[in-house]
Amino acid sequence: MFSIRSLTLLLSVSFVVAAPIRRQTPCFVTGSVTLPAEVQDSVDALAPVITCGTTDVFTGVPDVTSGGASFSDIDFRNSDKSPVGFALETFATPEDPASADLATLQDQLNTYLAVEAGLRSVGNSADVGKLKGPKFFLQFQIARVNTANGVQLGVADTVEHQLEKVTKNAVGASAAEIAEVNRLATVV
């Protein structure tokens, strides 16, 4: 038989065990809108490598840094070009993509992914749409670098797949900008 004391202890332990585990929300996820699963996966991966500044780059979304890259320094809105035109100029690789600085491209992509998650968390879908062009262009450039270096890529990480993502999300891009992205896809 159980005593009152042992039953109380047993119930206390079972409530503690059954209590949900709370995860710390990363500094760049400031809103309460539920994130799509694929974005949440990137949030979990980014949390250890992203730091947040004290100023917002979008309403409710702080400036973020990964490695030596801060979003505020590579913000597509600081250009008079389309988002993809800005990306072509800012995230260029050498003519031989194998010699590109993959770590820098990854840090730049990390900042765009973190800001995207922040924008989604505050419900700012209009700016997410504009941000996708440079984000996918960075993924495209990383695919080019990896392909040039002989890395075996999954289907979603190939140059061809990322090219489709860039062109589909090329808000306001000129025909010349799209043509340049298509040309780059052949240089791997």
PDB file of C-alpha atoms in Angstrom:
ATOM      1  CA  MET A   1       0.000   0.000   0.000  1.00  0.00           C
ATOM      2  CA  PHE A   2       1.058   3.567  -0.642  1.00  0.00           C
ATOM      3  CA  SER A   3       1.139   6.130   2.097  1.00  0.00           C
ATOM      4  CA  ILE A   4      -0.273   9.593   1.531  1.00  0.00           C
ATOM      5  CA  ARG A   5       3.270  10.939   1.470  1.00  0.00           C
ATOM      6  CA  SER A   6       4.498   8.474  -1.165  1.00  0.00           C
ATOM      7  CA  LEU A   7       1.393   9.072  -3.315  1.00  0.00           C
ATOM      8  CA  THR A   8       1.953  12.824  -3.124  1.00  0.00           C
ATOM      9  CA  LEU A   9       5.609  12.346  -4.112  1.00  0.00           C
ATOM     10  CA  LEU A  10       4.640   9.994  -6.955  1.00  0.00           C
ATOM     11  CA  LEU A  11       2.053  12.458  -8.298  1.00  0.00           C
ATOM     12  CA  SER A  12       4.537  15.346  -8.014  1.00  0.00           C
ATOM     13  CA  VAL A  13       7.111  13.457 -10.037  1.00  0.00           C
ATOM     14  CA  SER A  14       4.579  12.466 -12.696  1.00  0.00           C
ATOM     15  CA  PHE A  15       3.489  16.105 -13.135  1.00  0.00           C
ATOM     16  CA  VAL A  16       7.097  17.235 -13.464  1.00  0.00           C
ATOM     17  CA  VAL A  17       7.814  14.533 -16.034  1.00  0.00           C
ATOM     18  CA  ALA A  18       4.659  15.367 -17.988  1.00  0.00           C
ATOM     19  CA  ALA A  19       5.355  19.124 -18.021  1.00  0.00           C
ATOM     20  CA  PRO A  20       6.215  20.403 -21.517  1.00  0.00           C
ATOM     21  CA  ILE A  21       9.778  21.408 -22.183  1.00  0.00           C
ATOM     22  CA  ARG A  22      10.001  25.042 -23.246  1.00  0.00           C
ATOM     23  CA  ARG A  23      12.515  25.976 -25.909  1.00  0.00           C
ATOM     24  CA  GLN A  24      14.150  29.351 -25.872  1.00  0.00           C
ATOM     25  CA  THR A  25      13.010  31.392 -28.881  1.00  0.00           C
ATOM     26  CA  PRO A  26      15.945  32.801 -30.870  1.00  0.00           C
ATOM     27  CA  CYS A  27      16.408  36.574 -30.697  1.00  0.00           C
ATOM     28  CA  PHE A  28      15.399  37.049 -34.342  1.00  0.00           C
ATOM     29  CA  VAL A  29      11.971  35.385 -33.966  1.00  0.00           C
ATOM     30  CA  THR A  30      10.164  38.240 -32.274  1.00  0.00           C
ATOM     31  CA  GLY A  31       6.552  37.663 -33.277  1.00  0.00           C
ATOM     32  CA  SER A  32       3.967  35.051 -32.431  1.00  0.00           C
ATOM     33  CA  VAL A  33       2.920  33.864 -35.907  1.00  0.00           C
ATOM     34  CA  THR A  34       3.555  30.130 -36.300  1.00  0.00           C
ATOM     35  CA  LEU A  35       6.364  29.461 -38.756  1.00  0.00           C
ATOM     36  CA  PRO A  36       6.113  26.925 -41.591  1.00  0.00           C
ATOM     37  CA  ALA A  37       7.969  23.683 -40.760  1.00  0.00           C
ATOM     38  CA  GLU A  38      10.820  24.314 -43.221  1.00  0.00           C
ATOM     39  CA  VAL A  39      11.379  27.800 -41.787  1.00  0.00           C
ATOM     40  CA  GLN A  40      11.263  26.436 -38.231  1.00  0.00           C
ATOM     41  CA  ASP A  41      13.910  23.873 -39.207  1.00  0.00           C
ATOM     42  CA  SER A  42      16.182  26.682 -40.401  1.00  0.00           C
ATOM     43  CA  VAL A  43      15.494  28.654 -37.197  1.00  0.00           C
ATOM     44  CA  ASP A  44      16.667  25.704 -35.125  1.00  0.00           C
ATOM     45  CA  ALA A  45      19.847  25.408 -37.206  1.00  0.00           C
ATOM     46  CA  LEU A  46      20.513  29.161 -37.203  1.00  0.00           C
ATOM     47  CA  ALA A  47      19.965  29.820 -33.499  1.00  0.00           C
ATOM     48  CA  PRO A  48      23.551  28.974 -32.473  1.00  0.00           C
ATOM     49  CA  VAL A  49      25.202  31.095 -35.209  1.00  0.00           C
ATOM     50  CA  ILE A  50      23.050  34.245 -35.301  1.00  0.00           C
ATOM     51  CA  THR A  51      23.420  37.210 -32.982  1.00  0.00           C
ATOM     52  CA  CYS A  52      20.962  40.081 -32.867  1.00  0.00           C
ATOM     53  CA  GLY A  53      21.674  43.793 -32.742  1.00  0.00           C
ATOM     54  CA  THR A  54      19.744  46.437 -30.888  1.00  0.00           C
ATOM     55  CA  THR A  55      18.212  48.163 -33.915  1.00  0.00           C
ATOM     56  CA  ASP A  56      15.443  46.845 -36.129  1.00  0.00           C
ATOM     57  CA  VAL A  57      15.974  46.332 -39.860  1.00  0.00           C
ATOM     58  CA  PHE A  58      12.228  45.809 -40.340  1.00  0.00           C
ATOM     59  CA  THR A  59       9.521  46.711 -37.829  1.00  0.00           C
ATOM     60  CA  GLY A  60       9.889  44.206 -35.012  1.00  0.00           C
ATOM     61  CA  VAL A  61      12.829  42.366 -36.642  1.00  0.00           C
ATOM     62  CA  PRO A  62      16.322  43.081 -35.326  1.00  0.00           C
ATOM     63  CA  ASP A  63      19.494  43.356 -37.356  1.00  0.00           C
ATOM     64  CA  VAL A  64      21.258  39.982 -37.346  1.00  0.00           C
ATOM     65  CA  THR A  65      24.856  38.884 -37.774  1.00  0.00           C
ATOM     66  CA  SER A  66      26.400  35.562 -38.786  1.00  0.00           C
ATOM     67  CA  GLY A  67      30.167  35.390 -38.841  1.00  0.00           C
ATOM     68  CA  GLY A  68      31.230  38.724 -40.293  1.00  0.00           C
ATOM     69  CA  ALA A  69      27.986  39.390 -42.185  1.00  0.00           C
ATOM     70  CA  SER A  70      25.293  41.699 -40.826  1.00  0.00           C
ATOM     71  CA  PHE A  71      21.977  41.996 -42.635  1.00  0.00           C
ATOM     72  CA  SER A  72      22.050  45.794 -42.419  1.00  0.00           C
ATOM     73  CA  ASP A  73      25.252  45.793 -44.505  1.00  0.00           C
ATOM     74  CA  ILE A  74      23.725  43.598 -47.244  1.00  0.00           C
ATOM     75  CA  ASP A  75      20.100  44.761 -47.143  1.00  0.00           C
ATOM     76  CA  PHE A  76      18.595  44.640 -50.643  1.00  0.00           C
ATOM     77  CA  ARG A  77      16.509  47.738 -49.861  1.00  0.00           C
ATOM     78  CA  ASN A  78      19.698  49.848 -49.858  1.00  0.00           C
ATOM     79  CA  SER A  79      19.843  49.623 -53.655  1.00  0.00           C
ATOM     80  CA  ASP A  80      17.970  51.233 -56.510  1.00  0.00           C
ATOM     81  CA  LYS A  81      18.040  47.874 -58.333  1.00  0.00           C
ATOM     82  CA  SER A  82      15.529  45.064 -58.052  1.00  0.00           C
ATOM     83  CA  PRO A  83      16.199  42.616 -55.197  1.00  0.00           C
ATOM     84  CA  VAL A  84      17.734  40.135 -57.673  1.00  0.00           C
ATOM     85  CA  GLY A  85      19.724  42.907 -59.382  1.00  0.00           C
ATOM     86  CA  PHE A  86      21.082  43.851 -55.961  1.00  0.00           C
ATOM     87  CA  ALA A  87      21.955  40.206 -55.315  1.00  0.00           C
ATOM     88  CA  LEU A  88      23.777  39.868 -58.647  1.00  0.00           C
ATOM     89  CA  GLU A  89      25.947  42.829 -57.742  1.00  0.00           C
ATOM     90  CA  THR A  90      26.436  42.119 -54.022  1.00  0.00           C
ATOM     91  CA  PHE A  91      26.773  38.326 -53.927  1.00  0.00           C
ATOM     92  CA  ALA A  92      28.926  37.871 -57.011  1.00  0.00           C
ATOM     93  CA  THR A  93      31.381  35.001 -57.271  1.00  0.00           C
ATOM     94  CA  PRO A  94      34.610  34.843 -59.265  1.00  0.00           C
ATOM     95  CA  GLU A  95      34.173  33.622 -62.863  1.00  0.00           C
ATOM     96  CA  ASP A  96      35.347  30.234 -61.543  1.00  0.00           C
ATOM     97  CA  PRO A  97      32.847  29.621 -58.734  1.00  0.00           C
ATOM     98  CA  ALA A  98      35.074  26.913 -57.244  1.00  0.00           C
ATOM     99  CA  SER A  99      37.302  29.669 -55.865  1.00  0.00           C
ATOM    100  CA  ALA A 100      34.470  31.619 -54.186  1.00  0.00           C
ATOM    101  CA  ASP A 101      34.430  32.178 -50.440  1.00  0.00           C
ATOM    102  CA  LEU A 102      31.773  29.661 -49.424  1.00  0.00           C
ATOM    103  CA  ALA A 103      31.901  30.632 -45.732  1.00  0.00           C
ATOM    104  CA  THR A 104      31.072  34.262 -46.540  1.00  0.00           C
ATOM    105  CA  LEU A 105      28.204  33.255 -48.826  1.00  0.00           C
ATOM    106  CA  GLN A 106      26.861  30.985 -46.063  1.00  0.00           C
ATOM    107  CA  ASP A 107      27.085  33.759 -43.458  1.00  0.00           C
ATOM    108  CA  GLN A 108      25.255  36.117 -45.823  1.00  0.00           C
ATOM    109  CA  LEU A 109      22.581  33.484 -46.448  1.00  0.00           C
ATOM    110  CA  ASN A 110      22.246  32.871 -42.701  1.00  0.00           C
ATOM    111  CA  THR A 111      21.366  36.539 -42.169  1.00  0.00           C
ATOM    112  CA  TYR A 112      18.722  36.425 -44.903  1.00  0.00           C
ATOM    113  CA  LEU A 113      17.226  33.212 -43.492  1.00  0.00           C
ATOM    114  CA  ALA A 114      17.097  34.697 -39.979  1.00  0.00           C
ATOM    115  CA  VAL A 115      15.456  37.929 -41.177  1.00  0.00           C
ATOM    116  CA  GLU A 116      12.965  35.889 -43.221  1.00  0.00           C
ATOM    117  CA  ALA A 117      12.028  33.918 -40.092  1.00  0.00           C
ATOM    118  CA  GLY A 118      11.694  37.168 -38.154  1.00  0.00           C
ATOM    119  CA  LEU A 119       9.479  38.708 -40.831  1.00  0.00           C
ATOM    120  CA  ARG A 120       7.283  35.630 -40.946  1.00  0.00           C
ATOM    121  CA  SER A 121       7.001  35.591 -37.152  1.00  0.00           C
ATOM    122  CA  VAL A 122       5.594  39.137 -37.168  1.00  0.00           C
ATOM    123  CA  GLY A 123       3.285  38.437 -40.124  1.00  0.00           C
ATOM    124  CA  ASN A 124       5.113  40.633 -42.654  1.00  0.00           C
ATOM    125  CA  SER A 125       4.508  38.585 -45.810  1.00  0.00           C
ATOM    126  CA  ALA A 126       4.932  41.562 -48.174  1.00  0.00           C
ATOM    127  CA  ASP A 127       8.610  41.977 -47.304  1.00  0.00           C
ATOM    128  CA  VAL A 128       9.149  38.195 -47.233  1.00  0.00           C
ATOM    129  CA  GLY A 129       8.176  38.168 -50.913  1.00  0.00           C
ATOM    130  CA  LYS A 130      10.836  40.753 -51.748  1.00  0.00           C
ATOM    131  CA  LEU A 131      13.494  39.113 -49.557  1.00  0.00           C
ATOM    132  CA  LYS A 132      13.108  35.743 -51.285  1.00  0.00           C
ATOM    133  CA  GLY A 133      14.895  36.860 -54.474  1.00  0.00           C
ATOM    134  CA  PRO A 134      18.235  37.615 -52.774  1.00  0.00           C
ATOM    135  CA  LYS A 135      17.824  34.657 -50.409  1.00  0.00           C
ATOM    136  CA  PHE A 136      17.325  32.205 -53.265  1.00  0.00           C
ATOM    137  CA  PHE A 137      20.121  33.879 -55.218  1.00  0.00           C
ATOM    138  CA  LEU A 138      22.486  33.191 -52.308  1.00  0.00           C
ATOM    139  CA  GLN A 139      21.336  29.555 -52.265  1.00  0.00           C
ATOM    140  CA  PHE A 140      21.892  29.485 -56.050  1.00  0.00           C
ATOM    141  CA  GLN A 141      25.428  30.845 -55.644  1.00  0.00           C
ATOM    142  CA  ILE A 142      26.196  28.272 -52.931  1.00  0.00           C
ATOM    143  CA  ALA A 143      24.891  25.528 -55.256  1.00  0.00           C
ATOM    144  CA  ARG A 144      27.178  26.824 -58.034  1.00  0.00           C
ATOM    145  CA  VAL A 145      30.199  26.837 -55.704  1.00  0.00           C
ATOM    146  CA  ASN A 146      29.455  23.355 -54.409  1.00  0.00           C
ATOM    147  CA  THR A 147      28.864  22.003 -57.927  1.00  0.00           C
ATOM    148  CA  ALA A 148      32.119  23.555 -59.148  1.00  0.00           C
ATOM    149  CA  ASN A 149      33.896  21.851 -56.250  1.00  0.00           C
ATOM    150  CA  GLY A 150      32.421  18.442 -57.094  1.00  0.00           C
ATOM    151  CA  VAL A 151      30.088  18.225 -54.099  1.00  0.00           C
ATOM    152  CA  GLN A 152      27.192  15.799 -54.635  1.00  0.00           C
ATOM    153  CA  LEU A 153      23.971  17.724 -54.011  1.00  0.00           C
ATOM    154  CA  GLY A 154      20.439  16.644 -53.258  1.00  0.00           C
ATOM    155  CA  VAL A 155      17.797  17.614 -55.819  1.00  0.00           C
ATOM    156  CA  ALA A 156      16.610  20.625 -53.790  1.00  0.00           C
ATOM    157  CA  ASP A 157      20.173  21.963 -53.573  1.00  0.00           C
ATOM    158  CA  THR A 158      21.086  21.782 -57.268  1.00  0.00           C
ATOM    159  CA  VAL A 159      21.857  24.787 -59.433  1.00  0.00           C
ATOM    160  CA  GLU A 160      18.844  23.993 -61.625  1.00  0.00           C
ATOM    161  CA  HIS A 161      16.417  23.868 -58.695  1.00  0.00           C
ATOM    162  CA  GLN A 162      17.788  27.061 -57.165  1.00  0.00           C
ATOM    163  CA  LEU A 163      17.668  28.784 -60.571  1.00  0.00           C
ATOM    164  CA  GLU A 164      13.930  28.060 -60.695  1.00  0.00           C
ATOM    165  CA  LYS A 165      13.523  29.500 -57.195  1.00  0.00           C
ATOM    166  CA  VAL A 166      15.420  32.678 -58.115  1.00  0.00           C
ATOM    167  CA  THR A 167      13.504  33.325 -61.322  1.00  0.00           C
ATOM    168  CA  LYS A 168      10.142  32.533 -59.682  1.00  0.00           C
ATOM    169  CA  ASN A 169      10.892  35.060 -56.912  1.00  0.00           C
ATOM    170  CA  ALA A 170      12.554  37.768 -59.021  1.00  0.00           C
ATOM    171  CA  VAL A 171      10.203  40.587 -57.997  1.00  0.00           C
ATOM    172  CA  GLY A 172      10.751  43.570 -60.311  1.00  0.00           C
ATOM    173  CA  ALA A 173      13.789  42.032 -62.031  1.00  0.00           C
ATOM    174  CA  SER A 174      14.653  43.226 -65.520  1.00  0.00           C
ATOM    175  CA  ALA A 175      15.038  40.895 -68.487  1.00  0.00           C
ATOM    176  CA  ALA A 176      18.798  41.588 -68.382  1.00  0.00           C
ATOM    177  CA  GLU A 177      19.004  40.569 -64.708  1.00  0.00           C
ATOM    178  CA  ILE A 178      17.120  37.323 -65.393  1.00  0.00           C
ATOM    179  CA  ALA A 179      19.359  36.661 -68.404  1.00  0.00           C
ATOM    180  CA  GLU A 180      22.453  37.100 -66.221  1.00  0.00           C
ATOM    181  CA  VAL A 181      21.137  34.664 -63.619  1.00  0.00           C
ATOM    182  CA  ASN A 182      20.464  32.153 -66.407  1.00  0.00           C
ATOM    183  CA  ARG A 183      23.992  32.677 -67.770  1.00  0.00           C
ATOM    184  CA  LEU A 184      25.507  32.101 -64.335  1.00  0.00           C
ATOM    185  CA  ALA A 185      23.646  28.790 -64.087  1.00  0.00           C
ATOM    186  CA  THR A 186      25.798  27.519 -66.959  1.00  0.00           C
ATOM    187  CA  VAL A 187      29.073  28.553 -65.284  1.00  0.00           C
ATOM    188  CA  VAL A 188      29.796  25.852 -62.730  1.00  0.00           C
TER     189      VAL A 188
END
